[in-house]
Amino acid sequence: MVDMSWPGCAKSLKGVILDMCGVLYDSGDGDGVAIPGSIEAVRKLKSSDLQLRFCTNETQATREKFVAKLGRLGFDISVSEVFSPAPAAIAVLKERGLRPHLLVYDGVLPEFDSVDKANPNCVVIGDAAEKFSYQNLNEAFRVLVGLDKPVLFSLGQGRYYKETDGLKLDVGVYMKALEYACDLKAEVIGKPSPMFFQSVLTDMGLQPHEALMIGDDLVNDVGGAQNCGMKGVQVRTGKYRLSDENHPTVTADGTVDNLAQAVDVILNQRGH
Amino acid sequence: MVDMSWPGCAKSLKGVILDMCGVLYDSGDGDGVAIPGSIEAVRKLKSSDLQLRFCTNETQATREKFVAKLGRLGFDISVSEVFSPAPAAIAVLKERGLRPHLLVYDGVLPEFDSVDKANPNCVVIGDAAEKFSYQNLNEAFRVLVGLDKPVLFSLGQGRYYKETDGLKLDVGVYMKALEYACDLKAEVIGKPSPMFFQSVLTDMGLQPHEALMIGDDLVNDVGGAQNCGMKGVQVRTGKYRLSDENHPTVTADGTVDNLAQAVDVILNQRGH
């Protein structure tokens, strides 16, 4: 009989998906800092027989710049292995003929170069950080209330994340703000959207039960993956909080101290 | 038989409560501008046999400065006639021994002079406008997540209001943002809180059915008053939008073009 619980399920895995911020590194001034053991853990996974992808709600930089930053921290990751919300959003915008008003971090703007932004008929918000000023949020609000059928896309719905100097509010907070202001429901692109996880599975050619998600965000990483039929393991780094282990609606399949421990447990189960 | 519907109900009224911004005046640069006919309408009510109070969620200035501004616009209103959230909040803070971290407009800070703000154990947000920066919202968030029992007070829960240069996001939007970030429910002080309307009725010595609320905000003015057993009439000025007349949950007892028309209808019913 196949063991479906953690860590026994590691034996039958074919792929692993890693969240990035809070799992690989903590963001902050400059490039941030790698979480101890995570560089080596990625290396071990890459040299194993498991497929590996990275799934992030990072929307402060283009994937190219983001991967270059991780390279400087010591991680060996390529752009094609990284799934982030901006490219997924662009696909949706083009498919539906929508022209966005963008409230996103300057660093991610180049991802949207190919998108028609004149006379906007929707709003796209990402983790804009300091750009979430009163004035900019007002501007996005005015675009939405001026539309017959207001459409708001949110690149992720995180509550907060951890930088080296403390917790910071994430895009989900401003999504809720605009939802209330305009009395509408945003469409979330990125984790925990099932469509987003499915696109990663499709890229690997795997069924959900063959893949494991490892993240620091209980609701968006672990819960989102579980909703897709994957296993979800939480690390006690990044935005992890003790109360996550008694969460009312989401229970991780496993909880480990950090990525290094998770990878050692997985590879140990697989007899490496 | 007593006519309980608008405008017949005006015959049996003993008091009228007026919202201020969007009913008396539109705010904006400087003092804003009086809405045509409203100065005369207030004068007519004051010389009638009806009691008159003003009920506002204004939290950008002390009541003294606010009343002085309205005086410059031509309104004859005294501080004791005005009910606003800051004094109500201070009463609650003192009663419960709470020390606030304040995220409010600079102009209203003097109202909180008498309140102990050291080592805060709750957060109070008002309509802070430009002070709702990413940094300031983060700071309020960090205070809340650092508390064992986080308490958030919101001075009103409005979505937006109208200034002379357009619609502006109101405090309720940031209340929802912090509620989501911290996974908590804010306590609203001000309209539409029943406690707030009741304090105005108590001051007039009236029962709810003896009083009428006139406002431009369908949910917070009209719906809030109706929840207390009062009649609620909406004016088609300020933040009024056509869709308010087909709102899914709140139906005004009457809708009039402006305060001048409302007062003429009321006084006409009463045989003036």
Short mmCIF file of C-alpha atoms in Angstrom, two decimals, chain B residues 20 24-25 27-28 30-32 56 58-75 77-80 82 84 86-87 105-113:
data_model
loop_
_atom_site.label_atom_id
_atom_site.label_comp_id
_atom_site.label_asym_id
_atom_site.label_seq_id
_atom_site.Cartn_x
_atom_site.Cartn_y
_atom_site.Cartn_z
CA MET B 20 -22.55 67.28 7.27
CA LEU B 24 -24.18 70.87 3.97
CA TYR B 25 -21.03 71.26 1.89
CA SER B 27 -15.10 69.31 1.04
CA GLY B 28 -11.99 70.09 -0.95
CA GLY B 30 -9.50 75.22 1.66
CA ASP B 31 -12.88 75.13 3.37
CA GLY B 32 -14.72 73.45 0.48
CA THR B 56 -20.63 63.38 11.20
CA GLU B 58 -15.52 63.75 10.11
CA THR B 59 -12.20 62.94 11.71
CA GLN B 60 -9.83 65.31 9.96
CA ALA B 61 -10.26 68.19 12.42
CA THR B 62 -11.27 68.87 16.00
CA ARG B 63 -14.95 69.78 16.37
CA GLU B 64 -13.89 73.34 17.23
CA LYS B 65 -11.98 73.80 13.97
CA PHE B 66 -14.65 71.98 12.00
CA VAL B 67 -17.43 74.22 13.31
CA ALA B 68 -15.26 77.29 12.67
CA LYS B 69 -14.80 76.17 9.06
CA LEU B 70 -18.55 75.73 8.63
CA GLY B 71 -19.02 79.18 10.14
CA ARG B 72 -16.76 80.63 7.46
CA LEU B 73 -18.92 78.89 4.84
CA GLY B 74 -21.97 80.63 6.36
CA PHE B 75 -23.45 77.96 8.65
CA ILE B 77 -23.67 75.70 14.10
CA SER B 78 -22.24 75.30 17.59
CA VAL B 79 -19.81 72.64 18.85
CA SER B 80 -22.35 71.20 21.30
CA VAL B 82 -22.05 68.27 16.60
CA SER B 84 -18.28 63.09 15.82
CA ALA B 86 -13.20 61.15 18.14
CA PRO B 87 -14.90 62.17 21.42
CA TYR B 105 -5.23 63.06 10.34
CA ASP B 106 -2.94 65.57 12.09
CA GLY B 107 -5.85 68.00 12.46
CA VAL B 108 -7.78 65.73 14.80
CA LEU B 109 -4.82 64.88 17.07
CA PRO B 110 -5.64 67.61 19.63
CA GLU B 111 -8.90 65.78 20.45
CA PHE B 112 -6.68 62.97 21.79
CA ASP B 113 -4.45 65.21 23.95
#
